[in-house]
Protein backbone atom coordinates (compact mmCIF):
# COMPACT_ATOMS: atom_id res chain seq x y z
CA MET A 1 -70.50 -105.19 68.56
CA GLY A 2 -70.92 -101.49 69.24
CA THR A 3 -70.44 -98.93 66.51
CA PHE A 4 -66.99 -97.43 66.05
CA ARG A 5 -66.57 -94.10 67.83
CA PRO A 6 -63.85 -91.94 66.21
CA GLU A 7 -63.57 -89.63 69.23
CA ARG A 8 -62.55 -92.63 71.33
CA ARG A 9 -59.40 -93.09 69.28
CA GLU A 10 -57.62 -89.99 70.56
CA VAL A 11 -58.32 -90.69 74.23
CA MET A 12 -57.38 -94.36 74.09
CA ALA A 13 -54.27 -93.74 72.01
CA THR A 14 -52.76 -91.07 74.25
CA GLU A 15 -53.96 -90.74 77.83
CA ARG A 16 -54.11 -94.50 78.43
CA ASP A 17 -50.88 -95.61 76.79
CA LEU A 18 -48.45 -97.30 79.14
CA VAL A 19 -44.81 -98.19 78.47
CA VAL A 20 -43.17 -101.61 78.29
CA LEU A 21 -39.95 -100.76 80.10
CA GLY A 22 -38.39 -104.23 80.11
CA ALA A 23 -38.93 -107.79 78.95
CA GLY A 24 -37.35 -111.09 79.92
CA MET A 25 -37.78 -114.79 79.24
CA HIS A 26 -36.51 -118.21 80.24
CA PRO A 27 -35.98 -120.41 77.16
CA TRP A 28 -38.77 -122.89 76.39
CA GLY A 29 -37.99 -126.59 76.77
CA LYS A 30 -38.91 -129.69 78.75
CA TRP A 31 -36.93 -130.08 81.96
CA GLY A 32 -39.57 -130.89 84.59
CA LYS A 33 -38.21 -128.37 87.11
CA ASN A 34 -40.23 -126.24 89.51
CA PHE A 35 -42.04 -123.57 87.47
CA VAL A 36 -40.84 -120.96 89.98
CA ASP A 37 -37.24 -121.55 88.90
CA TYR A 38 -38.12 -120.58 85.35
CA GLY A 39 -40.07 -117.56 86.54
CA LEU A 40 -37.16 -116.23 88.56
CA VAL A 41 -34.93 -116.26 85.49
CA ALA A 42 -37.53 -114.33 83.47
CA ALA A 43 -38.23 -111.87 86.29
CA LYS A 44 -34.58 -111.03 86.82
CA ALA A 45 -34.04 -110.65 83.07
CA ALA A 46 -36.99 -108.27 82.77
CA LEU A 47 -35.80 -106.19 85.74
CA ALA A 48 -32.31 -105.97 84.24
CA ASP A 49 -33.73 -105.00 80.85
CA ALA A 50 -35.77 -102.23 82.50
CA ASP A 51 -32.97 -101.20 84.87
CA VAL A 52 -35.47 -101.36 87.73
CA ALA A 53 -34.74 -102.80 91.18
CA TRP A 54 -37.08 -105.49 92.50
CA ARG A 55 -37.81 -103.42 95.60
CA ASP A 56 -39.17 -100.65 93.35
CA ILE A 57 -41.87 -102.84 91.77
CA GLU A 58 -45.19 -101.69 93.21
CA PHE A 59 -47.52 -104.32 91.76
CA VAL A 60 -46.96 -107.94 90.73
CA ALA A 61 -49.47 -109.53 88.36
CA GLY A 62 -49.03 -113.29 88.22
CA ALA A 63 -50.52 -115.54 85.54
CA ASP A 64 -51.56 -118.78 87.20
CA THR A 65 -50.76 -122.38 86.33
CA ILE A 66 -53.19 -125.09 87.42
CA ARG A 67 -50.89 -128.11 87.10
CA ASN A 68 -48.29 -127.18 89.70
CA GLY A 69 -50.10 -127.32 93.02
CA TYR A 70 -51.24 -124.49 95.22
CA PRO A 71 -48.27 -122.20 94.44
CA GLY A 72 -49.44 -122.17 90.82
CA PHE A 73 -52.93 -121.00 91.83
CA VAL A 74 -51.51 -117.89 93.52
CA ALA A 75 -48.71 -117.02 91.12
CA GLY A 76 -48.54 -113.36 92.11
CA SER A 77 -47.65 -114.15 95.71
CA THR A 78 -45.55 -117.19 94.77
CA PHE A 79 -43.20 -115.14 92.63
CA SER A 80 -43.22 -112.25 95.11
CA GLN A 81 -42.07 -114.59 97.86
CA ALA A 82 -39.46 -116.22 95.63
CA MET A 83 -38.02 -112.83 94.71
CA GLY A 84 -38.24 -111.61 98.32
CA TRP A 85 -41.20 -110.01 100.07
CA THR A 86 -41.32 -106.25 99.60
CA GLY A 87 -44.91 -105.42 100.54
CA ALA A 88 -45.90 -104.94 96.90
CA GLN A 89 -49.54 -105.34 95.92
CA ILE A 90 -50.38 -108.43 93.87
CA SER A 91 -52.92 -110.19 91.70
CA SER A 92 -53.13 -113.78 90.47
CA SER A 93 -55.13 -114.50 87.31
CA TYR A 94 -56.19 -117.62 85.46
CA ALA A 95 -57.81 -117.53 82.04
CA ALA A 96 -56.37 -120.69 80.46
CA CYS A 97 -54.32 -119.70 77.38
CA ALA A 98 -55.25 -116.05 77.93
CA SER A 99 -53.88 -116.01 81.50
CA GLY A 100 -50.85 -113.91 80.60
CA ALA A 101 -53.00 -111.28 78.88
CA GLN A 102 -55.37 -111.24 81.84
CA ALA A 103 -52.40 -110.59 84.14
CA MET A 104 -51.25 -107.84 81.79
CA GLN A 105 -54.67 -106.21 81.99
CA SER A 106 -54.67 -106.51 85.78
CA ALA A 107 -51.39 -104.61 86.01
CA ARG A 108 -52.49 -102.11 83.36
CA ALA A 109 -55.73 -101.36 85.20
CA GLN A 110 -53.88 -100.91 88.49
CA ILE A 111 -51.56 -98.36 86.91
CA LEU A 112 -54.29 -96.54 85.00
CA ALA A 113 -56.30 -96.28 88.21
CA GLY A 114 -53.37 -94.47 89.81
CA PHE A 115 -52.55 -97.17 92.37
CA ALA A 116 -49.08 -97.92 90.98
CA ASP A 117 -46.51 -96.43 88.63
CA VAL A 118 -44.55 -99.57 87.77
CA ALA A 119 -45.55 -103.24 87.74
CA MET A 120 -44.27 -106.68 86.83
CA VAL A 121 -46.34 -109.13 84.79
CA ILE A 122 -45.09 -112.71 85.04
CA GLY A 123 -46.06 -116.25 84.11
CA ALA A 124 -44.30 -119.61 84.12
CA ASP A 125 -45.24 -123.23 83.64
CA THR A 126 -44.01 -126.79 83.94
CA THR A 127 -46.08 -129.15 81.80
CA PRO A 128 -46.62 -132.91 81.73
CA LYS A 129 -45.49 -135.12 78.88
CA GLY A 130 -47.88 -135.36 75.96
CA PHE A 131 -51.04 -133.37 75.36
CA PHE A 132 -53.01 -131.92 78.23
CA ALA A 133 -55.17 -134.39 80.14
CA PRO A 134 -58.39 -133.44 81.97
CA VAL A 135 -58.07 -131.75 85.32
CA GLY A 136 -58.74 -134.27 88.11
CA GLY A 137 -62.11 -134.76 89.78
CA GLU A 138 -65.65 -135.79 88.87
CA ARG A 139 -67.43 -132.67 87.59
CA LYS A 140 -70.12 -133.93 85.24
CA GLU A 141 -71.57 -130.46 84.68
CA ASP A 142 -68.17 -129.13 83.57
CA PRO A 143 -67.94 -128.86 79.74
CA ASP A 144 -64.24 -129.66 79.94
CA TRP A 145 -65.00 -132.88 81.84
CA GLN A 146 -67.74 -133.73 79.37
CA ARG A 147 -65.64 -133.39 76.24
CA PHE A 148 -62.97 -135.73 77.62
CA HIS A 149 -65.24 -138.31 79.27
CA LEU A 150 -68.21 -138.34 76.89
CA LEU A 151 -66.40 -137.85 73.58
CA GLY A 152 -62.77 -138.57 74.38
CA ALA A 153 -62.03 -135.28 72.64
CA THR A 154 -58.52 -134.11 73.44
CA ASN A 155 -57.28 -130.75 72.22
CA PRO A 156 -55.91 -132.20 68.95
CA ALA A 157 -59.38 -133.60 68.18
CA PHE A 158 -60.80 -130.07 68.28
CA PHE A 159 -57.92 -128.78 66.19
CA ALA A 160 -58.63 -131.49 63.63
CA LEU A 161 -62.33 -130.63 63.44
CA ASN A 162 -61.35 -127.04 62.66
CA ALA A 163 -58.84 -128.17 60.05
CA ARG A 164 -61.41 -130.44 58.40
CA ARG A 165 -63.86 -127.53 58.28
CA ARG A 166 -61.29 -125.40 56.45
CA ILE A 167 -60.76 -128.17 53.91
CA ASP A 168 -64.47 -128.73 53.34
CA VAL A 169 -65.63 -125.09 53.38
CA PHE A 170 -62.69 -123.17 51.93
CA GLY A 171 -60.80 -125.77 49.92
CA ASP A 172 -57.63 -125.63 52.02
CA THR A 173 -55.20 -128.52 51.69
CA VAL A 174 -52.92 -130.34 54.08
CA GLU A 175 -50.05 -128.79 52.12
CA ASP A 176 -51.35 -125.35 53.10
CA PHE A 177 -51.23 -126.40 56.75
CA ALA A 178 -47.72 -127.75 56.33
CA MET A 179 -46.57 -124.44 54.86
CA VAL A 180 -47.46 -122.73 58.15
CA LYS A 181 -45.15 -125.06 60.06
CA VAL A 182 -42.40 -124.64 57.49
CA LYS A 183 -42.69 -120.85 57.72
CA ASN A 184 -42.67 -120.77 61.52
CA SER A 185 -39.84 -123.26 61.90
CA LYS A 186 -37.68 -121.17 59.60
CA ALA A 187 -38.21 -118.12 61.82
CA GLY A 188 -37.75 -120.07 65.05
CA VAL A 189 -34.30 -121.34 64.12
CA ALA A 190 -32.81 -117.95 65.01
CA ASN A 191 -34.78 -117.43 68.24
CA PRO A 192 -32.67 -118.30 71.30
CA TYR A 193 -35.80 -118.75 73.44
CA ALA A 194 -37.47 -121.28 71.12
CA ARG A 195 -37.53 -124.96 72.10
CA PHE A 196 -37.48 -126.39 68.57
CA ARG A 197 -34.77 -124.71 66.52
CA LYS A 198 -34.93 -126.91 63.46
CA GLU A 199 -36.12 -125.89 60.02
CA PHE A 200 -38.69 -128.28 58.54
CA THR A 201 -39.65 -128.81 54.93
CA ILE A 202 -42.83 -129.98 53.21
CA ASP A 203 -41.14 -133.34 52.64
CA ASP A 204 -40.76 -133.84 56.41
CA PHE A 205 -44.54 -134.08 56.73
CA ALA A 206 -44.66 -137.35 54.81
CA GLY A 207 -42.96 -139.07 57.73
CA SER A 208 -44.91 -137.27 60.44
CA PRO A 209 -47.57 -139.54 62.01
CA ILE A 210 -51.25 -138.66 61.91
CA VAL A 211 -52.45 -137.54 65.35
CA SER A 212 -56.01 -136.56 64.53
CA ASP A 213 -56.91 -136.63 60.84
CA PRO A 214 -56.08 -134.50 58.88
CA LEU A 215 -53.45 -133.15 61.27
CA ARG A 216 -50.04 -134.73 61.71
CA LEU A 217 -47.70 -134.44 64.67
CA LEU A 218 -45.85 -131.57 62.99
CA ASP A 219 -49.14 -129.65 62.65
CA ILE A 220 -49.74 -129.55 66.42
CA CYS A 221 -47.82 -127.59 69.04
CA ALA A 222 -46.14 -129.39 71.93
CA THR A 223 -46.55 -128.72 75.65
CA SER A 224 -43.50 -126.97 77.11
CA ASP A 225 -41.86 -125.48 80.17
CA GLY A 226 -41.05 -121.79 80.02
CA ALA A 227 -41.44 -118.35 81.58
CA ALA A 228 -41.82 -114.73 80.56
CA ALA A 229 -42.02 -111.41 82.38
CA ALA A 230 -42.54 -107.77 81.46
CA ILE A 231 -42.10 -104.51 83.37
CA ILE A 232 -44.75 -101.93 82.50
CA CYS A 233 -45.08 -98.39 83.79
CA THR A 234 -46.54 -94.93 83.30
CA PRO A 235 -44.95 -92.63 80.69
CA GLU A 236 -43.92 -90.36 83.54
CA TYR A 237 -42.02 -93.16 85.26
CA ALA A 238 -40.34 -94.09 81.97
CA MET A 239 -39.38 -90.45 81.39
CA LYS A 240 -37.65 -90.30 84.76
CA LYS A 241 -35.76 -93.53 84.03
CA LEU A 242 -34.83 -92.86 80.42
CA GLY A 243 -34.83 -89.09 80.09
CA THR A 244 -36.90 -89.42 76.92
CA LEU A 245 -39.93 -91.26 75.61
CA GLU A 246 -38.60 -91.46 72.07
CA GLY A 247 -38.57 -95.05 70.86
CA THR A 248 -40.39 -96.43 73.89
CA VAL A 249 -42.81 -99.30 73.32
CA ARG A 250 -46.36 -98.32 74.21
CA ILE A 251 -49.27 -100.54 75.21
CA ARG A 252 -52.04 -99.29 72.98
CA ALA A 253 -54.66 -101.91 73.82
CA VAL A 254 -55.39 -104.95 75.95
CA ALA A 255 -58.79 -106.36 75.05
CA ASN A 256 -60.20 -109.38 76.88
CA THR A 257 -63.33 -110.44 75.03
CA THR A 258 -66.17 -112.95 75.41
CA PRO A 259 -68.49 -114.28 72.69
CA THR A 260 -71.86 -112.68 71.96
CA TYR A 261 -74.92 -114.93 72.06
CA PRO A 262 -75.59 -116.99 70.04
CA GLN A 263 -72.16 -118.54 69.62
CA ILE A 264 -72.58 -120.67 66.50
CA ARG A 265 -68.97 -121.83 66.02
CA LEU A 266 -67.76 -124.77 68.07
CA GLU A 267 -64.94 -123.70 70.38
CA LEU A 268 -62.94 -125.55 73.01
CA PRO A 269 -64.12 -127.10 75.32
CA ASP A 270 -67.81 -127.04 74.33
CA ILE A 271 -69.40 -130.03 72.63
CA ALA A 272 -72.34 -128.06 71.19
CA THR A 273 -73.06 -124.56 69.89
CA ASP A 274 -75.86 -122.12 70.66
CA SER A 275 -78.90 -122.17 68.42
CA ASN A 276 -79.56 -119.21 66.14
CA ALA A 277 -83.06 -120.40 65.22
CA VAL A 278 -84.66 -117.48 67.09
CA VAL A 279 -81.85 -115.02 67.81
CA GLN A 280 -79.72 -113.96 64.85
CA ALA A 281 -76.00 -114.59 65.14
CA PRO A 282 -73.88 -111.45 65.75
CA ALA A 283 -72.31 -109.71 62.78
CA LEU A 284 -68.87 -110.40 64.24
CA GLY A 285 -68.05 -113.90 65.43
CA PHE A 286 -66.17 -114.44 68.67
CA LYS A 287 -62.63 -114.60 67.29
CA ASP A 288 -63.28 -111.68 64.93
CA SER A 289 -64.48 -109.57 67.85
CA ILE A 290 -61.30 -110.14 69.88
CA ALA A 291 -59.16 -108.17 67.45
CA HIS A 292 -61.96 -105.72 66.65
CA ASN A 293 -62.16 -104.61 70.29
CA ALA A 294 -58.40 -104.14 70.48
CA TYR A 295 -58.35 -102.15 67.25
CA GLU A 296 -61.05 -99.89 68.70
CA GLN A 297 -59.06 -99.32 71.87
CA ALA A 298 -55.87 -98.52 69.99
CA GLY A 299 -57.48 -96.44 67.26
CA LEU A 300 -55.77 -98.64 64.70
CA GLY A 301 -56.75 -101.17 62.05
CA PRO A 302 -55.33 -104.26 60.34
CA GLU A 303 -53.55 -102.08 57.80
CA ASP A 304 -51.46 -100.54 60.60
CA VAL A 305 -50.06 -103.82 61.95
CA SER A 306 -46.40 -104.46 61.14
CA CYS A 307 -46.21 -107.93 62.68
CA ALA A 308 -48.41 -110.26 64.70
CA GLU A 309 -47.93 -113.09 67.15
CA VAL A 310 -50.88 -115.49 67.02
CA TYR A 311 -51.78 -118.64 68.92
CA ASP A 312 -50.90 -121.38 66.45
CA LEU A 313 -52.01 -124.33 68.56
CA SER A 314 -52.28 -126.02 65.18
CA THR A 315 -51.19 -124.97 61.72
CA ALA A 316 -54.79 -124.68 60.52
CA LEU A 317 -55.71 -122.42 63.43
CA GLU A 318 -53.05 -119.92 62.35
CA LEU A 319 -54.88 -119.55 59.04
CA ASP A 320 -58.05 -118.71 60.98
CA TRP A 321 -56.24 -115.94 62.84
CA TYR A 322 -55.20 -114.23 59.58
CA GLU A 323 -58.88 -113.86 58.79
CA ASN A 324 -59.91 -112.93 62.34
CA LEU A 325 -57.32 -110.15 62.36
CA GLY A 326 -58.67 -108.69 59.13
CA PHE A 327 -55.53 -109.44 57.12
CA CYS A 328 -57.75 -111.09 54.51
CA ALA A 329 -61.36 -112.12 53.93
CA GLU A 330 -62.81 -115.28 55.43
CA GLY A 331 -61.51 -118.35 53.65
CA GLU A 332 -58.46 -116.61 52.18
CA GLY A 333 -55.95 -117.38 54.94
CA ALA A 334 -54.28 -120.15 52.96
CA ARG A 335 -53.61 -117.74 50.11
CA LEU A 336 -51.54 -115.53 52.43
CA VAL A 337 -49.24 -118.35 53.47
CA ARG A 338 -48.97 -119.63 49.88
CA ASP A 339 -47.95 -116.16 48.66
CA GLY A 340 -45.43 -115.60 51.48
CA VAL A 341 -47.36 -112.62 52.85
CA THR A 342 -47.09 -113.86 56.46
CA ALA A 343 -43.52 -115.11 56.24
CA LEU A 344 -40.56 -113.22 57.65
CA GLY A 345 -39.84 -110.71 54.89
CA GLY A 346 -43.47 -110.67 53.75
CA SER A 347 -45.79 -107.68 54.02
CA LYS A 348 -47.59 -109.05 57.15
CA PRO A 349 -45.16 -111.27 59.08
CA VAL A 350 -46.98 -113.55 61.51
CA ASN A 351 -45.15 -115.47 64.25
CA ALA A 352 -41.71 -114.13 63.44
CA SER A 353 -40.76 -115.60 66.82
CA GLY A 354 -41.41 -119.08 65.45
CA GLY A 355 -44.77 -119.23 67.20
CA LEU A 356 -46.03 -122.15 69.23
CA ALA A 357 -44.74 -124.36 66.44
CA SER A 358 -41.20 -123.53 67.64
CA PHE A 359 -41.92 -122.94 71.31
CA GLY A 360 -44.64 -125.34 72.37
CA GLU A 361 -47.16 -124.08 74.88
CA ALA A 362 -46.37 -122.96 78.44
CA ILE A 363 -49.90 -121.76 79.19
CA PRO A 364 -49.55 -118.83 81.65
CA ALA A 365 -46.33 -117.59 80.08
CA GLN A 366 -47.33 -117.67 76.42
CA ALA A 367 -49.30 -114.42 76.08
CA ILE A 368 -46.56 -112.60 78.02
CA ALA A 369 -43.93 -114.15 75.77
CA GLN A 370 -45.83 -112.74 72.80
CA VAL A 371 -45.54 -109.27 74.35
CA CYS A 372 -41.82 -109.79 75.00
CA GLU A 373 -41.26 -110.81 71.38
CA LEU A 374 -43.20 -107.84 70.02
CA THR A 375 -41.35 -105.48 72.35
CA TRP A 376 -38.02 -106.67 70.99
CA GLN A 377 -39.31 -106.55 67.42
CA LEU A 378 -40.41 -102.93 67.82
CA GLN A 379 -37.04 -102.09 69.37
CA GLY A 380 -35.14 -103.79 66.55
CA ARG A 381 -33.63 -106.36 68.93
CA SER A 382 -34.82 -109.65 67.37
CA ASP A 383 -31.52 -110.70 65.82
CA GLY A 384 -31.90 -113.23 63.04
CA HIS A 385 -35.69 -112.98 62.90
CA GLN A 386 -36.22 -109.22 62.85
CA VAL A 387 -39.20 -107.69 61.08
CA GLU A 388 -37.89 -104.66 59.23
CA ASN A 389 -39.27 -101.25 60.23
CA ALA A 390 -41.73 -102.72 62.73
CA LYS A 391 -43.90 -99.99 64.26
CA VAL A 392 -47.05 -101.77 65.46
CA GLY A 393 -47.22 -105.28 66.90
CA LEU A 394 -50.31 -107.33 67.75
CA ALA A 395 -50.60 -110.44 69.93
CA ILE A 396 -53.76 -112.52 70.03
CA ASN A 397 -54.89 -115.74 71.69
CA GLN A 398 -57.90 -117.52 73.06
CA GLY A 399 -58.45 -119.23 76.41
CA LEU A 400 -61.01 -121.92 77.17
CA PHE A 401 -64.63 -120.99 77.86
CA GLY A 402 -64.70 -117.95 75.60
CA HIS A 403 -61.82 -115.90 77.01
CA GLY A 404 -60.22 -114.12 74.09
CA SER A 405 -57.38 -111.63 74.42
CA CYS A 406 -55.56 -109.22 72.14
CA THR A 407 -52.71 -106.83 72.97
CA ILE A 408 -51.44 -104.10 70.66
CA LEU A 409 -48.07 -102.38 71.07
CA SER A 410 -46.49 -99.57 69.09
CA VAL A 411 -43.50 -97.24 68.95
């Protein structure tokens, strides 16, 4: 990674801040309806929250879904047509789990370039029952095809490998993993958009079946239907709408990051790592660099973060994120959950929304939903699961094939 440049802080933290003017979601669940139906609910909610008319939206950034036919591949135009054609400019982005953040960056770049003043970012999904199966077709050079057909390695198999590594290298226990689920379920009970609004206990894990050892069913997030949308704009546009910028939620950073060669940690969907026999591994690993780049953009550090929304595809993966975000040293993530640091009411609340443990995963909507949650947290609007005195919120996730994303908001 490049060296930190202090002078960059001032520029990135002022001239390039945009405003989140409105946020809206459709509750997560499993209904099997057209994903567009969910998206329309989220879009209309975000417009109402922002007090902006649809006809005034100048750019629509859609996050794509690949399991819903051609309309899902061109989400920007699909939602524009469903809302009613207005001649707005569009983009459609796919980056697996980072699709929503990629759409956010597309809209942000359009505004910063001066081509629009106000934009909608939107994503929605309808998912099949069970865990995600391979995308159809014979593509033997595709690493995603290879991991399914050569190894039979579904997503939970990768999650389990990571969990086993934490046990072997750091001494984590399955009880540590269970505590993550218990923490997140407790927060999710009060979230009206969460799919699973039940509080679990450590004792519940005894009856939860093993999916991929050492992970049980309760350790792994479900696949869900859902939708989220956000209205973002220039400070000038927000000033005209609101008459003041006091208390507005600012986008301080959107960092979309790839690994640096050699990548020596196994990540989905690869079945092998790069060799570091000749080239030394980078000082920052891939997942560490995702947050690092966002911190650089925002001119902030881990100590500034009030609350974080992380991609807890499994309970053990959430512990990784604590370390990647700089909340603790490598191997100390379990200590944070044991000590209640990352619980609602702790000093670094993580997944106060309930996380994927309470929502399940609606791929193109999830990163946008993280932004919606953080927006409401920073505005003091997260009734029942509010982080007190939240000033800076961070959302982080990782898409397949080395597509990391991190968004930082502040008031």
